[in-house]
Tab-separated table of C-alpha atoms (C1' of nucleotides) in Angstrom:
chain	number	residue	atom	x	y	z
M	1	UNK	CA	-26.777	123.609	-71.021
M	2	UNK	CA	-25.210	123.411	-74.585
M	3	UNK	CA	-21.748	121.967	-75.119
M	4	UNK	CA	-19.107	124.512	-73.965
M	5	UNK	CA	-20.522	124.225	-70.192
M	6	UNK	CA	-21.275	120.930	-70.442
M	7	UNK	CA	-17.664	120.525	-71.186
M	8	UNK	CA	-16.597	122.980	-68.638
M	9	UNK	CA	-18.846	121.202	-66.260
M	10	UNK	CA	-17.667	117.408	-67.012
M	11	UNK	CA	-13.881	118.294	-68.053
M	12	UNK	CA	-14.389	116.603	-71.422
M	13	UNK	CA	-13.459	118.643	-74.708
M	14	UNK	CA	-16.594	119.438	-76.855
M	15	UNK	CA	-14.582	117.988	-79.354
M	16	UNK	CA	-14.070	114.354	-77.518
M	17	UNK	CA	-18.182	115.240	-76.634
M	18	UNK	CA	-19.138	115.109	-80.137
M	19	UNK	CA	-16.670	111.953	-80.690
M	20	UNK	CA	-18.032	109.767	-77.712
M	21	UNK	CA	-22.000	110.758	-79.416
M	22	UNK	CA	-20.824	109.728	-82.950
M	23	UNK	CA	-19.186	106.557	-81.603
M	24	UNK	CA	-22.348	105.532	-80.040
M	25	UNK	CA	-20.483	105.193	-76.259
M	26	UNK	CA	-23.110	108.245	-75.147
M	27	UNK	CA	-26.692	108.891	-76.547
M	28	UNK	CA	-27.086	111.919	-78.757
M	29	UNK	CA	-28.575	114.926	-76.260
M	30	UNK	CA	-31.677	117.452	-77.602
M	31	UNK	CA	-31.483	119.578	-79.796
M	32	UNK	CA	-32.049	123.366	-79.444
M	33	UNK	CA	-34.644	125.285	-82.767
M	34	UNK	CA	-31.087	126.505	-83.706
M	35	UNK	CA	-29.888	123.127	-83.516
M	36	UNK	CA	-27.603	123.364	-80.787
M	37	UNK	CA	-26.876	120.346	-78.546
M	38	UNK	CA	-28.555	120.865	-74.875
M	39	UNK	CA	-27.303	118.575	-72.224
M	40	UNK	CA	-29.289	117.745	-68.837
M	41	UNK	CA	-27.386	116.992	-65.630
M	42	UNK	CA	-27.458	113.751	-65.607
M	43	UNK	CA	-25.542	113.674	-69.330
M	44	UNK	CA	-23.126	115.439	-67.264
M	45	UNK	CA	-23.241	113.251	-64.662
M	46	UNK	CA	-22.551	110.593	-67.249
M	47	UNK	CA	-19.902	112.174	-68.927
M	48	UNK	CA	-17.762	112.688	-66.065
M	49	UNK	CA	-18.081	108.819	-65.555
M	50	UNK	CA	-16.705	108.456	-68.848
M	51	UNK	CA	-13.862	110.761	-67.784
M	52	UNK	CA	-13.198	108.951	-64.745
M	53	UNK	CA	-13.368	105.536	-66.373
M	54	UNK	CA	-10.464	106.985	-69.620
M	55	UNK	CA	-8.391	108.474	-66.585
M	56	UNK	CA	-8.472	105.070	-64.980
M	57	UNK	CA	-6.842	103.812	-68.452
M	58	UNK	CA	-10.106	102.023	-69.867
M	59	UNK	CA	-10.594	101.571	-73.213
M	60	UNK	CA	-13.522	103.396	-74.612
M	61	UNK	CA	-15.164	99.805	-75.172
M	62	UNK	CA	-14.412	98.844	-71.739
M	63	UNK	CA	-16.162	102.302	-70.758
M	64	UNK	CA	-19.481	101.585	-72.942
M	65	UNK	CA	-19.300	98.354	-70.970
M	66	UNK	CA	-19.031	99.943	-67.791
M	67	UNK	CA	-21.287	102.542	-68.127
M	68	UNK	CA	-23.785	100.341	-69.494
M	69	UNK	CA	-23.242	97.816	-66.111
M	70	UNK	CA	-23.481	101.417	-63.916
M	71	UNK	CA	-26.953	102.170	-66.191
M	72	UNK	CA	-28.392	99.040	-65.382
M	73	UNK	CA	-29.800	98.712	-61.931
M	74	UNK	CA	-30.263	95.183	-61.677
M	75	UNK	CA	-26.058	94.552	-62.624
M	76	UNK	CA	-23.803	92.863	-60.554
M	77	UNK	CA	-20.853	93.988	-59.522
M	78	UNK	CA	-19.305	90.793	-59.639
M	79	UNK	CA	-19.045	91.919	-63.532
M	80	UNK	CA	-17.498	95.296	-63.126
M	81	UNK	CA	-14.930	93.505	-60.882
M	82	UNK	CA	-14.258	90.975	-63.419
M	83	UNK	CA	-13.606	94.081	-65.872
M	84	UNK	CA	-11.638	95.776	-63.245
M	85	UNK	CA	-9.587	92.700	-62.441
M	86	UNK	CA	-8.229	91.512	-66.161
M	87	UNK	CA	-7.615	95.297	-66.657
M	88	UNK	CA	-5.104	95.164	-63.631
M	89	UNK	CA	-3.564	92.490	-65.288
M	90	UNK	CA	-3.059	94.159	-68.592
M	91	UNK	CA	-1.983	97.540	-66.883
M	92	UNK	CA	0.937	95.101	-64.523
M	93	UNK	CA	1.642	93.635	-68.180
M	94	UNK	CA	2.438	97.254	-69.612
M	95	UNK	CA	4.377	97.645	-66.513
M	96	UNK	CA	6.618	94.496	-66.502
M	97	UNK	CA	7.494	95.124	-70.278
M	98	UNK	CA	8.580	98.944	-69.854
M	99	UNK	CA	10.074	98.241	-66.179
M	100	UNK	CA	12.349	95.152	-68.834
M	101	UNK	CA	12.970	98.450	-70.931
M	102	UNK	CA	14.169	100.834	-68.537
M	103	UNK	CA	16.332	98.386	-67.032
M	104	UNK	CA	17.933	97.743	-70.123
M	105	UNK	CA	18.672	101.162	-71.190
M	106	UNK	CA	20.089	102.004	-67.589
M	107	UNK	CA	22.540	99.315	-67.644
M	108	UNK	CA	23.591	100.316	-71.137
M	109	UNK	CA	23.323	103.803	-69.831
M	110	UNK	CA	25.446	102.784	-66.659
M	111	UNK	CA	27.980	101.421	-69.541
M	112	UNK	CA	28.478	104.312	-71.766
M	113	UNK	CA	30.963	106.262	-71.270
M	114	UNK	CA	29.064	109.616	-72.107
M	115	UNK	CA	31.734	111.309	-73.407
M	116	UNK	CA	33.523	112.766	-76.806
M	117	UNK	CA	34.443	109.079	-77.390
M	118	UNK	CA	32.331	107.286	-80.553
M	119	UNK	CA	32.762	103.802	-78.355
M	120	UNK	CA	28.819	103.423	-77.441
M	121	UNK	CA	27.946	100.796	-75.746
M	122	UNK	CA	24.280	101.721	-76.109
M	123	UNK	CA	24.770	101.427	-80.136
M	124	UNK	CA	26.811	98.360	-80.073
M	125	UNK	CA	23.725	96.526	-78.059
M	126	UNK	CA	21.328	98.319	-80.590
M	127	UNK	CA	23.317	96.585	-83.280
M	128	UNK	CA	23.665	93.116	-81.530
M	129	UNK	CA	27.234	93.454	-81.424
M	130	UNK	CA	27.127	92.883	-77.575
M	131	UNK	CA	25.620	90.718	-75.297
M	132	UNK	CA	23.113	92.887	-73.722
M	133	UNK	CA	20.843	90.669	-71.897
M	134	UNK	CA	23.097	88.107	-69.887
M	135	UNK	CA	20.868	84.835	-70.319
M	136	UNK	CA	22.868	83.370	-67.755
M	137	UNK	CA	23.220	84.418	-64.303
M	138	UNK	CA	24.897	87.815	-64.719
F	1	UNK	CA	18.255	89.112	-100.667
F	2	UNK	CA	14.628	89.641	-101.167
F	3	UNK	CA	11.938	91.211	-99.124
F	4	UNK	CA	10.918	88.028	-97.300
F	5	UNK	CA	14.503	86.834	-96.298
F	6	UNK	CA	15.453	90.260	-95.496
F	7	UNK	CA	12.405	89.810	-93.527
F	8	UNK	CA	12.824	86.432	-91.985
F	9	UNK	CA	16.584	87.257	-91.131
F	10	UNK	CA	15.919	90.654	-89.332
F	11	UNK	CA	12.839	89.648	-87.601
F	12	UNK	CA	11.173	93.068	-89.650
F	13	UNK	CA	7.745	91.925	-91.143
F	14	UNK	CA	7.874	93.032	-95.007
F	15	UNK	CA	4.800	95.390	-94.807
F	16	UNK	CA	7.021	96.996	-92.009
F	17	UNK	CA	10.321	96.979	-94.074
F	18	UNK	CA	8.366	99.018	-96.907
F	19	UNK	CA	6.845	101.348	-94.514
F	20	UNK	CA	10.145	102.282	-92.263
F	21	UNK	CA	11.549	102.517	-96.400
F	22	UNK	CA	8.793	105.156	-97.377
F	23	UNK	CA	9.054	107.227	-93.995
F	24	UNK	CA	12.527	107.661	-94.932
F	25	UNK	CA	14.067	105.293	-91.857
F	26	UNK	CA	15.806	103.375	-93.757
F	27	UNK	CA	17.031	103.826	-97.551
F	28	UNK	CA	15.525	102.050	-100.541
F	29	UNK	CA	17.677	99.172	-101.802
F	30	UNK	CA	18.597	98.306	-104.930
F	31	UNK	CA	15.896	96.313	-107.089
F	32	UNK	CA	16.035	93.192	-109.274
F	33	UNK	CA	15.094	93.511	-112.982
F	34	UNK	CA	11.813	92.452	-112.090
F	35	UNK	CA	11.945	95.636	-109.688
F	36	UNK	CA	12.040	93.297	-106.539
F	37	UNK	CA	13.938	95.281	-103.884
F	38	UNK	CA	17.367	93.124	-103.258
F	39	UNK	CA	19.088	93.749	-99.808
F	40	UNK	CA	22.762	93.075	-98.369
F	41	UNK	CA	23.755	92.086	-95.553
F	42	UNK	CA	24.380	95.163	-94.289
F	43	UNK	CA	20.717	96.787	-94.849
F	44	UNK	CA	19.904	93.535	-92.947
F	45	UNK	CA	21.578	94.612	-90.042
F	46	UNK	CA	20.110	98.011	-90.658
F	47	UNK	CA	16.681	96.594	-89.992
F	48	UNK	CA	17.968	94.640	-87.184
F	49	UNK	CA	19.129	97.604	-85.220
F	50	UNK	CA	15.810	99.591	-85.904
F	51	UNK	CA	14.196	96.445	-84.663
F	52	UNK	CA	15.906	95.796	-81.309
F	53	UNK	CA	15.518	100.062	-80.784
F	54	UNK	CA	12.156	99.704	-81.074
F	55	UNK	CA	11.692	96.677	-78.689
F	56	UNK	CA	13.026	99.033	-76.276
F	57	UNK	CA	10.246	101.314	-76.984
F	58	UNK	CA	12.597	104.053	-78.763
F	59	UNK	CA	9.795	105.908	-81.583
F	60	UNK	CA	10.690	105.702	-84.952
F	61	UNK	CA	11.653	109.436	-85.189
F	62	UNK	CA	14.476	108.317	-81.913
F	63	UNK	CA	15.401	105.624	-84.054
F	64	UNK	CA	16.069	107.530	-86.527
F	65	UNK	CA	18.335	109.725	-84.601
F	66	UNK	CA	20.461	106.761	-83.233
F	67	UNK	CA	20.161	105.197	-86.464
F	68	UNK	CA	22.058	108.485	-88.223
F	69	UNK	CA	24.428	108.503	-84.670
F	70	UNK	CA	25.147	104.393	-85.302
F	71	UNK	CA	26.113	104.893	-88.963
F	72	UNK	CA	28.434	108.131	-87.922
F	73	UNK	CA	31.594	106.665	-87.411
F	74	UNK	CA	32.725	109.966	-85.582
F	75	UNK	CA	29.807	110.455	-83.224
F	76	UNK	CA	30.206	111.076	-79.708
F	77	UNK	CA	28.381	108.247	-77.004
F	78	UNK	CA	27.392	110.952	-74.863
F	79	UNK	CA	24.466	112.424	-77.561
F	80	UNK	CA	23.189	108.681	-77.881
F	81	UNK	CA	23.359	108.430	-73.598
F	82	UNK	CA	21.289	111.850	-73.760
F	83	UNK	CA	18.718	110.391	-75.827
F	84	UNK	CA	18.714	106.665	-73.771
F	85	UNK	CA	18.286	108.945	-70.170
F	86	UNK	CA	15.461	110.869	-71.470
F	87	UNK	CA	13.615	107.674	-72.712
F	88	UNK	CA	14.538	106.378	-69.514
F	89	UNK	CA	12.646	108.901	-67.654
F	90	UNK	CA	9.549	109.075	-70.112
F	91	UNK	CA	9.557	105.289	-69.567
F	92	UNK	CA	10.000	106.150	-66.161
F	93	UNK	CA	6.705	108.581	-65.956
F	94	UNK	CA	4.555	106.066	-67.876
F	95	UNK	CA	5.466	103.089	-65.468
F	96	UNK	CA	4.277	105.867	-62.357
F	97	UNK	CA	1.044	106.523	-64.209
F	98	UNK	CA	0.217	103.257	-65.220
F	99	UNK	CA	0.948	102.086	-61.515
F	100	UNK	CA	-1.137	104.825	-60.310
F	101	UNK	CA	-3.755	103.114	-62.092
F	102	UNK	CA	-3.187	99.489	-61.101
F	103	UNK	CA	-3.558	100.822	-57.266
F	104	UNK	CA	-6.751	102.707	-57.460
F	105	UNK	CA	-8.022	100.195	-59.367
F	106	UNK	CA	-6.598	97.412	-56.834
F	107	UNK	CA	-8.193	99.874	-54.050
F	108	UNK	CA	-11.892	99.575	-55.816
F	109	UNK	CA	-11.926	95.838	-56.564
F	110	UNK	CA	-10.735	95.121	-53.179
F	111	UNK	CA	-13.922	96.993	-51.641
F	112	UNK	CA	-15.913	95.576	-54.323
F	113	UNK	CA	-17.968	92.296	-53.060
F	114	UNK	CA	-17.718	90.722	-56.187
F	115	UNK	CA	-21.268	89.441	-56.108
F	116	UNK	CA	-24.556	89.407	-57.329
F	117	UNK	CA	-25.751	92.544	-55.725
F	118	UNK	CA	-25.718	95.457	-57.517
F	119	UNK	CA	-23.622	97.046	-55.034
F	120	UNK	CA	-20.630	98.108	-56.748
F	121	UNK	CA	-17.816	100.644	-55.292
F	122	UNK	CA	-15.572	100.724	-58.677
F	123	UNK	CA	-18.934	101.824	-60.195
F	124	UNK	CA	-19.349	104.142	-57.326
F	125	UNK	CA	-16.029	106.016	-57.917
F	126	UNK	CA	-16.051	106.028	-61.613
F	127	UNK	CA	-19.554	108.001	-61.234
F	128	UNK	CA	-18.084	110.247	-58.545
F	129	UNK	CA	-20.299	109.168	-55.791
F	130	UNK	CA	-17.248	107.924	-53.257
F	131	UNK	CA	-14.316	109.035	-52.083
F	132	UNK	CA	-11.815	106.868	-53.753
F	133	UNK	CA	-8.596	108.333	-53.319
F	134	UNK	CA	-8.536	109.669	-49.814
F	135	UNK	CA	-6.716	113.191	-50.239
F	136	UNK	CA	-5.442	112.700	-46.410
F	137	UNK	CA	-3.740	109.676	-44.738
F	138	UNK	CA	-6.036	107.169	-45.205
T	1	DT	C1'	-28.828	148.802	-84.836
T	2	DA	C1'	-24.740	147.260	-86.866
T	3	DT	C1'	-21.110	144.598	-86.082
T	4	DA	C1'	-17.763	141.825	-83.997
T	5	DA	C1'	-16.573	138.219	-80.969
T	6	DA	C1'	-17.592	134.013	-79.013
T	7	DG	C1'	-19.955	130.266	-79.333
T	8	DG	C1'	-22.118	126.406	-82.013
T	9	DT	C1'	-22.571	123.004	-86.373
T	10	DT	C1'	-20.627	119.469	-89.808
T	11	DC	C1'	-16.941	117.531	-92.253
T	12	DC	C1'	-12.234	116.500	-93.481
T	13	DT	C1'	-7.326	115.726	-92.331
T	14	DG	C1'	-3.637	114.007	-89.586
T	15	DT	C1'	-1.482	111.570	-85.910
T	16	DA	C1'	1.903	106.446	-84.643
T	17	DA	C1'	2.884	102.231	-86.108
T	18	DT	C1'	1.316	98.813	-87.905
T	19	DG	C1'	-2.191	94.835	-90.029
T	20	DG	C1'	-5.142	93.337	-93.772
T	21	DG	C1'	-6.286	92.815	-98.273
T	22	DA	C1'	-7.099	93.625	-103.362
T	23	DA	C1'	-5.267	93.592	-108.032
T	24	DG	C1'	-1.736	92.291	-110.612
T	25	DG	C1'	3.357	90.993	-112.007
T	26	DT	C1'	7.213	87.258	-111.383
T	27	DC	C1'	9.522	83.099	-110.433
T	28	DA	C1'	10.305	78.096	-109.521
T	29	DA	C1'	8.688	73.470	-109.535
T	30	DG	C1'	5.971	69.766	-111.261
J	1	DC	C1'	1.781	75.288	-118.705
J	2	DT	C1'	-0.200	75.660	-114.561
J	3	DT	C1'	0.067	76.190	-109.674
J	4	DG	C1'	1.520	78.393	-105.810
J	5	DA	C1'	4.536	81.238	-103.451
J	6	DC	C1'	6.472	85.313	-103.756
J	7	DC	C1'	6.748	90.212	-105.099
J	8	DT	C1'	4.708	94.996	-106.426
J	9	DT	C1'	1.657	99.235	-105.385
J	10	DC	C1'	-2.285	101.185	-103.342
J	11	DC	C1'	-6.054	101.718	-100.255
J	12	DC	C1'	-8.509	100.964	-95.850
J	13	DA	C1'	-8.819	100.223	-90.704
J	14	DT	C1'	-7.143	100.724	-86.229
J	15	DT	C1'	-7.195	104.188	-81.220
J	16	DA	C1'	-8.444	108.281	-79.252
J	17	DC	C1'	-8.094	112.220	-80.074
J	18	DA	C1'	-6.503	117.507	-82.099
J	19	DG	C1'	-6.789	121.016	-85.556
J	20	DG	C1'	-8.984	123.576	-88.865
J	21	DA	C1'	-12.250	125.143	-92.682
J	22	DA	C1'	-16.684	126.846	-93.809
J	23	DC	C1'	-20.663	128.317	-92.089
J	24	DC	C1'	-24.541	129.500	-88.707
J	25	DT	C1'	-26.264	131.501	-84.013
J	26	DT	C1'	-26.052	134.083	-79.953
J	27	DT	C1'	-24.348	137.719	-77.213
J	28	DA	C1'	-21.902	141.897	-76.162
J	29	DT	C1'	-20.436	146.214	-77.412
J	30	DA	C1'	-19.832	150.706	-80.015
DNA sequence: TATAAAGGTTCCTGTAATGGGAAGGTCAAG
DNA sequence: CTTGACCTTCCCATTACAGGAACCTTTATA
């Protein structure tokens, strides 16, 4: 299987193939006489881990880790769920600071007149002109 | 004003104030004899708006655009609301994604034992082997 | 068979928004 | 006058890719 169907067959770009083998996260495949990269099954298999793992919002580090943990028999899981766990954590992180955004921008939103009017209340917050962010209860 | 008041005073780090000034964000201020760049008060609120925008996750090339909309005294609020809504609602599709995420994730390292056996269902999904999102109710 | 299209190869560039640091000029205090 | 804190420009690194140039190989077609 050279690259295009091992693509096809994992859903990773041969591009983003080529990256993961020169970053070291998967092990360079054989070679064909014309020098053409020939992947097995299992490289597949192993790429559409990878896949799984970048859809799930891993780093590719955390993936290398991962995959090495899923390569190693003798792991246990009590690792992976480590790994799992403190990447919850940074994901709800993410979440709390753009759910603090969005409610922002709606109340300014829910503010702003929207109109042919120049008063903005979105601006005026941008420019600390207004109290945006009661620190008191409303 | 130089660089590192400016700085201190608009919460902008001084590597940042010369980068926003050579992507064109912001203009470049006058400069001392000893060609030290010299800012006003006003450039320092300048840098403060660009900063709060970009706490609220607005890209540079957005801040740009309410930048230009702020300094137009004749601007209408509803082209800065347009802009706020749509960030709203790509802030909006993140937080869904990134949530997405969190609950598979919660899903796996629920099942997962935690232990030292090498039994491992996050490992089991992210190769493909299980079932992890059931496609029907439940 | 000649050729063209569709694949493969490496290598370089660019992206967004910074952080780090080197090499060197300037300013204020001791 | 030296020291140290500041400033200047310029280059490199980051993350996870995408695009493209230049060139080689395989396959399909006229």
């Amino acid at each position: 299987m050279n690259i295009g169907e091992a693509s096809t067959a994992s859903g990773v770009s041969a591009k983003m193939i080529r990256y993961y083998e020169s970053i070291g996260l998967i092990r360079a495949p054989q070679r064909s006489g014309s020098n053409y990269r020939v992947y097995s099954i299992d490289e597949v298999h192993t790429l559409r881990f990878v896949k799984r793992a970048r859809n799930l919002g891993f780093s590719v580090d955390e993936t290398a880790t991962l995959l090495g943990l899923w390569q190693d028999k003798a792991r246990a899981s009590g690792e992976v769920k480590d790994i799992a766990t403190s990447h919850i954590a940074a994901l709800e992180t993410k979440i709390a600071e753009l759910q603090g955004m969005v409610k922002t921008l709606k109340h300014l939103a829910h503010c702003c007149g929207g109109d042919h009017r120049p008063d903005c209340p979105i601006l005026d917050d941008l420019a600390g002109l207004s109290p945006p962010e009661p620190r008191k209860g409303h």
